[in-house]
One Martini backbone bead per residue (centre of mass of N, CA, C, O) as a GRO file, in nm:
protein
  171
    1MET     BB    1   0.100   0.054  -0.036
    2LYS     BB    2   0.295   0.247  -0.002
    3TYR     BB    3   0.353   0.263  -0.347
    4LEU     BB    4   0.122   0.375  -0.482
    5SER     BB    5   0.197   0.688  -0.372
    6PHE     BB    6   0.374   0.625  -0.661
    7VAL     BB    7   0.316   0.488  -0.853
    8ILE     BB    8   0.031   0.680  -0.954
    9PRO     BB    9   0.243   0.937  -1.011
   10VAL     BB   10   0.397   0.748  -1.304
   11PHE     BB   11   0.152   0.670  -1.461
   12LEU     BB   12   0.063   0.946  -1.535
   13LEU     BB   13   0.327   1.086  -1.631
   14LEU     BB   14   0.355   0.869  -1.834
   15GLY     BB   15   0.086   0.877  -2.046
   16TYR     BB   16   0.099   1.198  -2.080
   17LEU     BB   17   0.334   1.143  -2.241
   18PHE     BB   18   0.250   1.028  -2.449
   19TYR     BB   19   0.047   1.184  -2.555
   20GLU     BB   20   0.212   1.420  -2.618
   21LYS     BB   21   0.460   1.250  -2.749
   22VAL     BB   22   0.247   0.988  -2.962
   23TYR     BB   23  -0.020   1.067  -3.027
   24LYS     BB   24   0.024   1.445  -3.085
   25ALA     BB   25   0.206   1.428  -3.337
   26PRO     BB   26   0.320   1.437  -3.608
   27MET     BB   27   0.350   1.261  -3.869
   28TYR     BB   28   0.594   1.501  -3.971
   29GLU     BB   29   0.918   1.571  -4.073
   30ALA     BB   30   1.114   1.699  -4.131
   31GLY     BB   31   1.190   1.585  -4.507
   32ASP     BB   32   0.885   1.486  -4.531
   33GLU     BB   33   0.659   1.371  -4.751
   34VAL     BB   34   0.375   1.491  -4.790
   35ALA     BB   35   0.139   1.348  -4.878
   36GLU     BB   36  -0.192   1.414  -5.101
   37ILE     BB   37  -0.410   1.596  -5.215
   38GLN     BB   38  -0.752   1.523  -5.317
   39THR     BB   39  -1.069   1.770  -5.399
   40THR     BB   40  -1.250   2.017  -5.286
   41LEU     BB   41  -1.306   2.350  -5.311
   42ILE     BB   42  -1.514   2.614  -5.160
   43ASP     BB   43  -1.532   2.671  -5.502
   44GLY     BB   44  -1.593   2.377  -5.619
   45SER     BB   45  -1.282   2.264  -5.721
   46PRO     BB   46  -1.032   2.149  -5.804
   47PHE     BB   47  -0.746   1.964  -5.588
   48THR     BB   48  -0.344   1.938  -5.580
   49LEU     BB   49  -0.092   1.940  -5.441
   50SER     BB   50   0.104   1.931  -5.687
   51ASP     BB   51   0.057   2.169  -5.818
   52LEU     BB   52   0.246   2.373  -5.620
   53LYS     BB   53   0.495   2.269  -5.701
   54GLY     BB   54   0.721   2.541  -5.688
   55LYS     BB   55   0.599   2.609  -5.384
   56TYR     BB   56   0.536   2.746  -5.121
   57VAL     BB   57   0.364   2.601  -4.812
   58LEU     BB   58   0.094   2.664  -4.602
   59LEU     BB   59   0.006   2.432  -4.405
   60ASP     BB   60  -0.361   2.494  -4.196
   61PHE     BB   61  -0.484   2.368  -3.940
   62TRP     BB   62  -0.864   2.467  -3.877
   63GLY     BB   63  -1.147   2.597  -3.671
   64SER     BB   64  -1.375   2.848  -3.571
   65TRP     BB   65  -1.351   2.670  -3.295
   66CYS     BB   66  -1.122   2.788  -3.271
   67PRO     BB   67  -0.918   3.049  -3.092
   68PRO     BB   68  -0.618   2.966  -3.170
   69CYS     BB   69  -0.669   3.049  -3.443
   70ARG     BB   70  -0.817   3.295  -3.444
   71GLN     BB   71  -0.562   3.449  -3.366
   72GLU     BB   72  -0.361   3.354  -3.627
   73ASN     BB   73  -0.575   3.520  -3.898
   74PRO     BB   74  -0.382   3.776  -3.858
   75GLU     BB   75  -0.070   3.632  -3.922
   76LEU     BB   76  -0.195   3.547  -4.199
   77VAL     BB   77  -0.286   3.750  -4.394
   78LYS     BB   78  -0.047   3.844  -4.297
   79LEU     BB   79   0.213   3.685  -4.479
   80ASN     BB   80   0.013   3.694  -4.792
   81LYS     BB   81   0.074   3.943  -4.838
   82GLU     BB   82   0.354   3.910  -4.847
   83MET     BB   83   0.451   3.624  -4.992
   84HIS     BB   84   0.247   3.543  -5.208
   85ASN     BB   85   0.447   3.803  -5.435
   86HIS     BB   86   0.757   3.703  -5.367
   87THR     BB   87   1.043   3.723  -5.436
   88PHE     BB   88   1.235   3.382  -5.502
   89LEU     BB   89   1.454   3.185  -5.534
   90LYS     BB   90   1.321   2.883  -5.487
   91ALA     BB   91   1.052   2.969  -5.569
   92GLU     BB   92   0.712   2.997  -5.725
   93GLY     BB   93   0.606   3.095  -5.465
   94PHE     BB   94   0.319   3.156  -5.207
   95GLU     BB   95   0.052   2.970  -5.003
   96ILE     BB   96  -0.226   2.914  -4.855
   97VAL     BB   97  -0.368   2.601  -4.700
   98SER     BB   98  -0.687   2.585  -4.586
   99ILE     BB   99  -0.806   2.363  -4.299
  100GLY     BB  100  -1.122   2.231  -4.218
  101VAL     BB  101  -1.240   2.136  -3.847
  102GLU     BB  102  -1.552   2.011  -3.896
  103SER     BB  103  -1.899   2.095  -3.825
  104ASN     BB  104  -1.932   2.372  -3.968
  105GLU     BB  105  -1.939   2.520  -4.220
  106LYS     BB  106  -2.093   2.810  -4.148
  107SER     BB  107  -1.900   2.912  -3.933
  108TRP     BB  108  -1.631   2.885  -4.150
  109LYS     BB  109  -1.739   3.045  -4.309
  110ARG     BB  110  -1.776   3.291  -4.228
  111ALA     BB  111  -1.445   3.337  -4.075
  112ILE     BB  112  -1.354   3.380  -4.321
  113GLN     BB  113  -1.442   3.668  -4.368
  114GLN     BB  114  -1.399   3.782  -4.110
  115ASP     BB  115  -1.059   3.666  -4.125
  116GLY     BB  116  -0.971   3.758  -4.449
  117LEU     BB  117  -0.920   3.433  -4.618
  118ASP     BB  118  -0.788   3.532  -4.950
  119TRP     BB  119  -0.779   3.311  -5.074
  120LYS     BB  120  -0.801   2.984  -5.169
  121TYR     BB  121  -0.723   2.791  -5.023
  122HIS     BB  122  -0.998   2.562  -4.901
  123ILE     BB  123  -1.065   2.324  -4.646
  124ILE     BB  124  -1.339   2.083  -4.587
  125GLN     BB  125  -1.361   1.863  -4.257
  126THR     BB  126  -1.699   1.776  -4.084
  127ASP     BB  127  -1.519   1.518  -3.913
  128ARG     BB  128  -1.373   1.633  -3.786
  129PHE     BB  129  -1.034   1.422  -3.695
  130ASN     BB  130  -1.279   1.238  -3.868
  131SER     BB  131  -1.109   1.311  -4.122
  132PRO     BB  132  -0.967   1.233  -4.399
  133LEU     BB  133  -0.688   1.453  -4.324
  134PRO     BB  134  -0.647   1.464  -4.065
  135SER     BB  135  -0.595   1.220  -4.042
  136LEU     BB  136  -0.338   1.150  -4.244
  137TYR     BB  137  -0.189   1.396  -4.060
  138LYS     BB  138  -0.211   1.315  -3.814
  139VAL     BB  139  -0.447   1.508  -3.680
  140ARG     BB  140  -0.494   1.654  -3.280
  141GLU     BB  141  -0.427   1.958  -3.311
  142ILE     BB  142  -0.553   2.271  -3.279
  143PRO     BB  143  -0.303   2.405  -3.473
  144THR     BB  144  -0.134   2.262  -3.780
  145LYS     BB  145   0.138   2.300  -3.933
  146TYR     BB  146   0.319   2.324  -4.281
  147LEU     BB  147   0.598   2.329  -4.395
  148LEU     BB  148   0.693   2.327  -4.756
  149ASP     BB  149   0.862   2.287  -5.046
  150THR     BB  150   0.897   2.244  -5.385
  151ASN     BB  151   0.816   1.968  -5.358
  152GLY     BB  152   0.693   1.848  -5.034
  153ASP     BB  153   0.824   1.881  -4.820
  154VAL     BB  154   0.941   1.927  -4.478
  155LEU     BB  155   1.043   2.188  -4.339
  156LEU     BB  156   0.794   2.275  -4.070
  157VAL     BB  157   0.618   2.166  -3.757
  158ASN     BB  158   0.561   2.398  -3.640
  159PRO     BB  159   0.555   2.717  -3.649
  160THR     BB  160   0.623   3.028  -3.611
  161PHE     BB  161   0.624   3.339  -3.814
  162ALA     BB  162   0.830   3.310  -3.712
  163ASP     BB  163   1.018   3.160  -3.852
  164ILE     BB  164   0.882   3.157  -4.193
  165TYR     BB  165   1.017   3.470  -4.221
  166SER     BB  166   1.265   3.347  -4.216
  167TYR     BB  167   1.265   3.099  -4.406
  168LEU     BB  168   1.135   3.297  -4.676
  169ARG     BB  169   1.378   3.528  -4.721
  170GLN     BB  170   1.623   3.302  -4.801
  171GLY     BB  171   1.420   3.208  -5.025
   0.00000   0.00000   0.00000
């Protein structure tokens, strides 16, 4: 019985560490090639991620219902305005691909409008984390971001905006 007071906290700590480091860990790491995305955009047009090869791409998994995501959106808008038409040495451009991890399409569209997310690549996944793309990319929390290079390989996982600007300004 006296060991129980030691074993329970150790067990809880191990469970928490497993949850944080294994379960919630993003699917991809720097250097990995991400899975292809073939889907339909908000405007009904077909989308294939590999069509953006040659450009830097920021995959942004977010939700209209997620306060941290919504708080980041003004910074995403600023990033897009500054980098979308930027001239890069190693890339043909920069694109943001927003993937809405949602259950309510109306709320998602309203958030895009309210937050001024004016880029063209918006994808909705209506079964939240059980949807195809969050499942394929093993997204279990949002926001989750991947900065991809011109070949579709991961450069940065969950980078800060300072990290994104720093990398893009070099390339």
